[in-house]
Short mmCIF file of C-alpha atoms in Angstrom, two decimals:
data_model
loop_
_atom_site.label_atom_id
_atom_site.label_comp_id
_atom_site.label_asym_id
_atom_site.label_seq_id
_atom_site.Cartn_x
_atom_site.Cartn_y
_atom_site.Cartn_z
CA UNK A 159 -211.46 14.83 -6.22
CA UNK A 160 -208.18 17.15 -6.01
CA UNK A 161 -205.25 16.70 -7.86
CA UNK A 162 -203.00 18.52 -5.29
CA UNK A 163 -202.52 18.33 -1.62
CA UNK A 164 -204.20 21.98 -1.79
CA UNK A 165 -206.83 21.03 -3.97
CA UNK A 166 -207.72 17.79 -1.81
CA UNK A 167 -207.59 19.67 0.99
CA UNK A 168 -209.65 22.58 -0.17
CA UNK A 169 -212.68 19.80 -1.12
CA UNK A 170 -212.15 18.88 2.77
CA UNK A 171 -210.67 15.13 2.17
CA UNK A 172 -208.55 13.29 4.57
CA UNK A 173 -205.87 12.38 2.69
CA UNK A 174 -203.18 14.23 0.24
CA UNK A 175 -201.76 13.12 -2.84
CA UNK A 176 -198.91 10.45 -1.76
CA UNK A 177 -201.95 8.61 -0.79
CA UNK A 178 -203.34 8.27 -4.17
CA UNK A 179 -200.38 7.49 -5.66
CA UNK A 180 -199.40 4.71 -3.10
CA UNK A 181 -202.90 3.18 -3.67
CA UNK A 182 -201.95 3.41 -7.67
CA UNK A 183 -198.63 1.47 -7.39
CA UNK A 184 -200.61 -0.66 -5.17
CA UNK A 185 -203.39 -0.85 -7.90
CA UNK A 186 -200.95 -1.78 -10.33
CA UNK A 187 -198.20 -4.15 -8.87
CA UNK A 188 -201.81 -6.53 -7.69
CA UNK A 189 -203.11 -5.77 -11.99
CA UNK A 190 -206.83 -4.15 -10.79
CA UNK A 191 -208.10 -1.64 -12.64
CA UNK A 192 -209.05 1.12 -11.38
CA UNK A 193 -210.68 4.59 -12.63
CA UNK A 194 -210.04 8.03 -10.96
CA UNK A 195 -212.23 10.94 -10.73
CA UNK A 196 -210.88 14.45 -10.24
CA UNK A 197 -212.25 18.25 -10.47
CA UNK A 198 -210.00 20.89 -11.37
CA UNK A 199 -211.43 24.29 -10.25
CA UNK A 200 -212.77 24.36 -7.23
CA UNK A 201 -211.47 25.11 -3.65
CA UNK A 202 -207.71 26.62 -3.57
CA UNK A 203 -206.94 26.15 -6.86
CA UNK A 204 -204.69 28.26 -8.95
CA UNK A 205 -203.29 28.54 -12.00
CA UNK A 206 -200.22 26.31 -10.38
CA UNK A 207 -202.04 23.71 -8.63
CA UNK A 208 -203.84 23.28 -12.40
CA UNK A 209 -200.31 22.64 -13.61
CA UNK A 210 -199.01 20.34 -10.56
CA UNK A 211 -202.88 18.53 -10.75
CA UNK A 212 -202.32 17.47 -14.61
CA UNK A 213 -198.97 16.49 -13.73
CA UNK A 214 -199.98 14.24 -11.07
CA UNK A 215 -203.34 12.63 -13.43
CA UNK A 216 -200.77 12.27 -15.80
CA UNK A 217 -198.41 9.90 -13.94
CA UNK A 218 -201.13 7.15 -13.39
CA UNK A 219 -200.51 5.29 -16.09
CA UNK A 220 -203.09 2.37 -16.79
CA UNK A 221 -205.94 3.57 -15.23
CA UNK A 222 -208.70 5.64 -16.65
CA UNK A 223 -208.46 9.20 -15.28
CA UNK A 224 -212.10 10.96 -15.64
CA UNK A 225 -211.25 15.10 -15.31
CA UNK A 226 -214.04 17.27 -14.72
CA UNK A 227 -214.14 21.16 -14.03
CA UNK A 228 -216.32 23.40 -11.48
CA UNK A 229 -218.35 21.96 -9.01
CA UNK A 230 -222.45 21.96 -8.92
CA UNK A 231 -223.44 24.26 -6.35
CA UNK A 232 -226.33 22.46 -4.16
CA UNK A 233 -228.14 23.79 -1.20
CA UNK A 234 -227.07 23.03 2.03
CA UNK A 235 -223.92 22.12 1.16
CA UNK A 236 -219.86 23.34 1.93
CA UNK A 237 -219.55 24.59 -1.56
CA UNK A 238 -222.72 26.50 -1.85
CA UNK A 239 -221.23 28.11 1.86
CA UNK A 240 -218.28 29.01 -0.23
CA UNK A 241 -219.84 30.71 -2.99
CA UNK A 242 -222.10 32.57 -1.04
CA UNK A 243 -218.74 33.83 1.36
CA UNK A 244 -217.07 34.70 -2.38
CA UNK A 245 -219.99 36.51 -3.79
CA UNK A 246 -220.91 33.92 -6.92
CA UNK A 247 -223.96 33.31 -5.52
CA UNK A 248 -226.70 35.19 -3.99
CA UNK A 249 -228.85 34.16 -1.07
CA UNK A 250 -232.25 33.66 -2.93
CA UNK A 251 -230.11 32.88 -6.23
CA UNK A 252 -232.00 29.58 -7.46
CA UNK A 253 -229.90 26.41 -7.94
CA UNK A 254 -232.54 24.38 -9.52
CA UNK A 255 -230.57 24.76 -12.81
CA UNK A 256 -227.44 23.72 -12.46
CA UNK A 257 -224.65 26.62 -11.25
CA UNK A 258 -220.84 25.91 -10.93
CA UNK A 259 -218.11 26.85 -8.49
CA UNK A 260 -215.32 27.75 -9.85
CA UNK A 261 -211.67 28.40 -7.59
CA UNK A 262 -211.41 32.85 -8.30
CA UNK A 263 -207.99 31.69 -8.34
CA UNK A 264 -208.45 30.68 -12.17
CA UNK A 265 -210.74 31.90 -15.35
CA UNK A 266 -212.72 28.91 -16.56
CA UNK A 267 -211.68 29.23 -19.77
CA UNK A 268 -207.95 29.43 -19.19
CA UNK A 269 -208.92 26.29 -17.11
CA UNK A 270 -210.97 24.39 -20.12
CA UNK A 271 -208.31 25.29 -22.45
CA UNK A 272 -205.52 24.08 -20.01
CA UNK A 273 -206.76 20.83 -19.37
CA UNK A 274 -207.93 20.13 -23.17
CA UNK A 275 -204.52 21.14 -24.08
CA UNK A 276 -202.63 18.95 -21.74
CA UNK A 277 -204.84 15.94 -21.32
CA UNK A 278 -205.97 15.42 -25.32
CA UNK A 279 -203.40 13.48 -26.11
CA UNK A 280 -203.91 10.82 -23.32
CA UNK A 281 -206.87 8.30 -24.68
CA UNK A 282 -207.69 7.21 -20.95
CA UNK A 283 -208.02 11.30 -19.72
CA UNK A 284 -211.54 11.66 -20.34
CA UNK A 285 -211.93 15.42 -20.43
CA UNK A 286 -214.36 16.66 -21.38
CA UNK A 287 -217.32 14.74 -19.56
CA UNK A 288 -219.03 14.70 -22.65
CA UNK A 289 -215.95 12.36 -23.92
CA UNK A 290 -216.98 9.64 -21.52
CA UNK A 291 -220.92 10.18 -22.82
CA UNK A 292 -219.76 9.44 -26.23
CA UNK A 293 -217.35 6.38 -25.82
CA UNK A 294 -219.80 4.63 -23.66
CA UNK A 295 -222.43 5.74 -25.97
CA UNK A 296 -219.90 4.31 -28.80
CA UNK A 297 -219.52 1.09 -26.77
CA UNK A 298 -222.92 0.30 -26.15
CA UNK A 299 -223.72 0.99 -29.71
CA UNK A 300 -221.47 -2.14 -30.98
CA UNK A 301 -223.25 -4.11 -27.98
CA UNK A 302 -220.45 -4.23 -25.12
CA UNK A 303 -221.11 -4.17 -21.49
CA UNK A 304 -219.32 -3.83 -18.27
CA UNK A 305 -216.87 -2.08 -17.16
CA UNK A 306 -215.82 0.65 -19.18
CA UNK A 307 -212.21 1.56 -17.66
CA UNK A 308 -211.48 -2.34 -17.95
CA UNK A 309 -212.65 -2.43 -21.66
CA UNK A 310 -210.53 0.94 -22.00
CA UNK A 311 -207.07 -0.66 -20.42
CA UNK A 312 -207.60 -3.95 -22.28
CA UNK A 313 -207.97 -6.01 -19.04
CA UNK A 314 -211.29 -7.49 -19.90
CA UNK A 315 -212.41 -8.07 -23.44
CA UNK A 316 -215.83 -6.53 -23.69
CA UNK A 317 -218.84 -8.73 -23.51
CA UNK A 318 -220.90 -8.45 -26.82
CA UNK A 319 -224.99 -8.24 -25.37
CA UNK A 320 -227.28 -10.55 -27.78
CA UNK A 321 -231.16 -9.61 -28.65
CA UNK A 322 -231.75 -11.05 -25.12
CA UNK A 323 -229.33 -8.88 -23.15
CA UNK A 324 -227.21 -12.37 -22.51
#
């Protein structure tokens, strides 16, 4: 989730980042894939921990990073606690369609810029979400199935699906 130890620790996870980088040399010296999910924006991020964050995505090579930024707000949770603490929300404010938390700390689009800037030139950073959409969209066009960070680090060529699915 967090790219930081602040970052991880503001989303409330157990662990800090020499964790996930011991599990990535572990991921690598055994040749698994593996796939990574992180947000940028929310809880205790700043305009640093943006900086140290895409550092740190950056330096796990083979693997697939997917980057997102801001956080759905959704009732009853920590983060909608947050935003109503900060003042992004109100009370009765309706979260049926979707609203996002974003850290004060940073301006979403310094943010969007920042990681587009820094993470374009990497073909397995998949920022932005829509990215992902439109290589699997891509993938599934030309018939392949299965895992799409596999087919993306060359580890497993892509199965091609027939008229029958097989």
């Amino acid at each position: 989730d967090g790219a930081t130890d602040e970052t991880i620790q503001g989303m409330g996870k157990p662990f800090r980042w020499k964790q996930v980088a011991a599990f990535h040399e572990a991921m690598r010296k055994y040749d698994v894939a593996a796939a990574y999910y992180f947000i940028f924006g929310g809880p205790e991020e700043t305009r640093d921990t943006v900086q140290r964050g895409i550092a740190n995505v950056l330096s796990l090579s083979e693997s697939v990073r997917f980057i997102y930024s801001g956080i759905r707000i959704l009732p009853e949770t920590g983060i909608e606690h947050l935003a109503l603490r900060q003042g992004m929300i109100t009370p009765r404010q309706s979260l049926l369609n979707p609203v996002y938390y974003f850290s004060p700390a940073t301006e979403r689009p310094w943010l969007e810029q920042t990681l587009q800037k820094n993470l374009a030139a990497d073909p397995l950073c998949i920022y932005p979400p829509e990215k992902n959409s439109d290589r699997i969209a891509e993938l599934h066009g030309k018939g392949f199935c299965g895992p799409l960070w596999e087919m993306l680090l060359g580890r497993r060529p892509p199965r091609r699906v027939g008229a029958h699915g097989k």
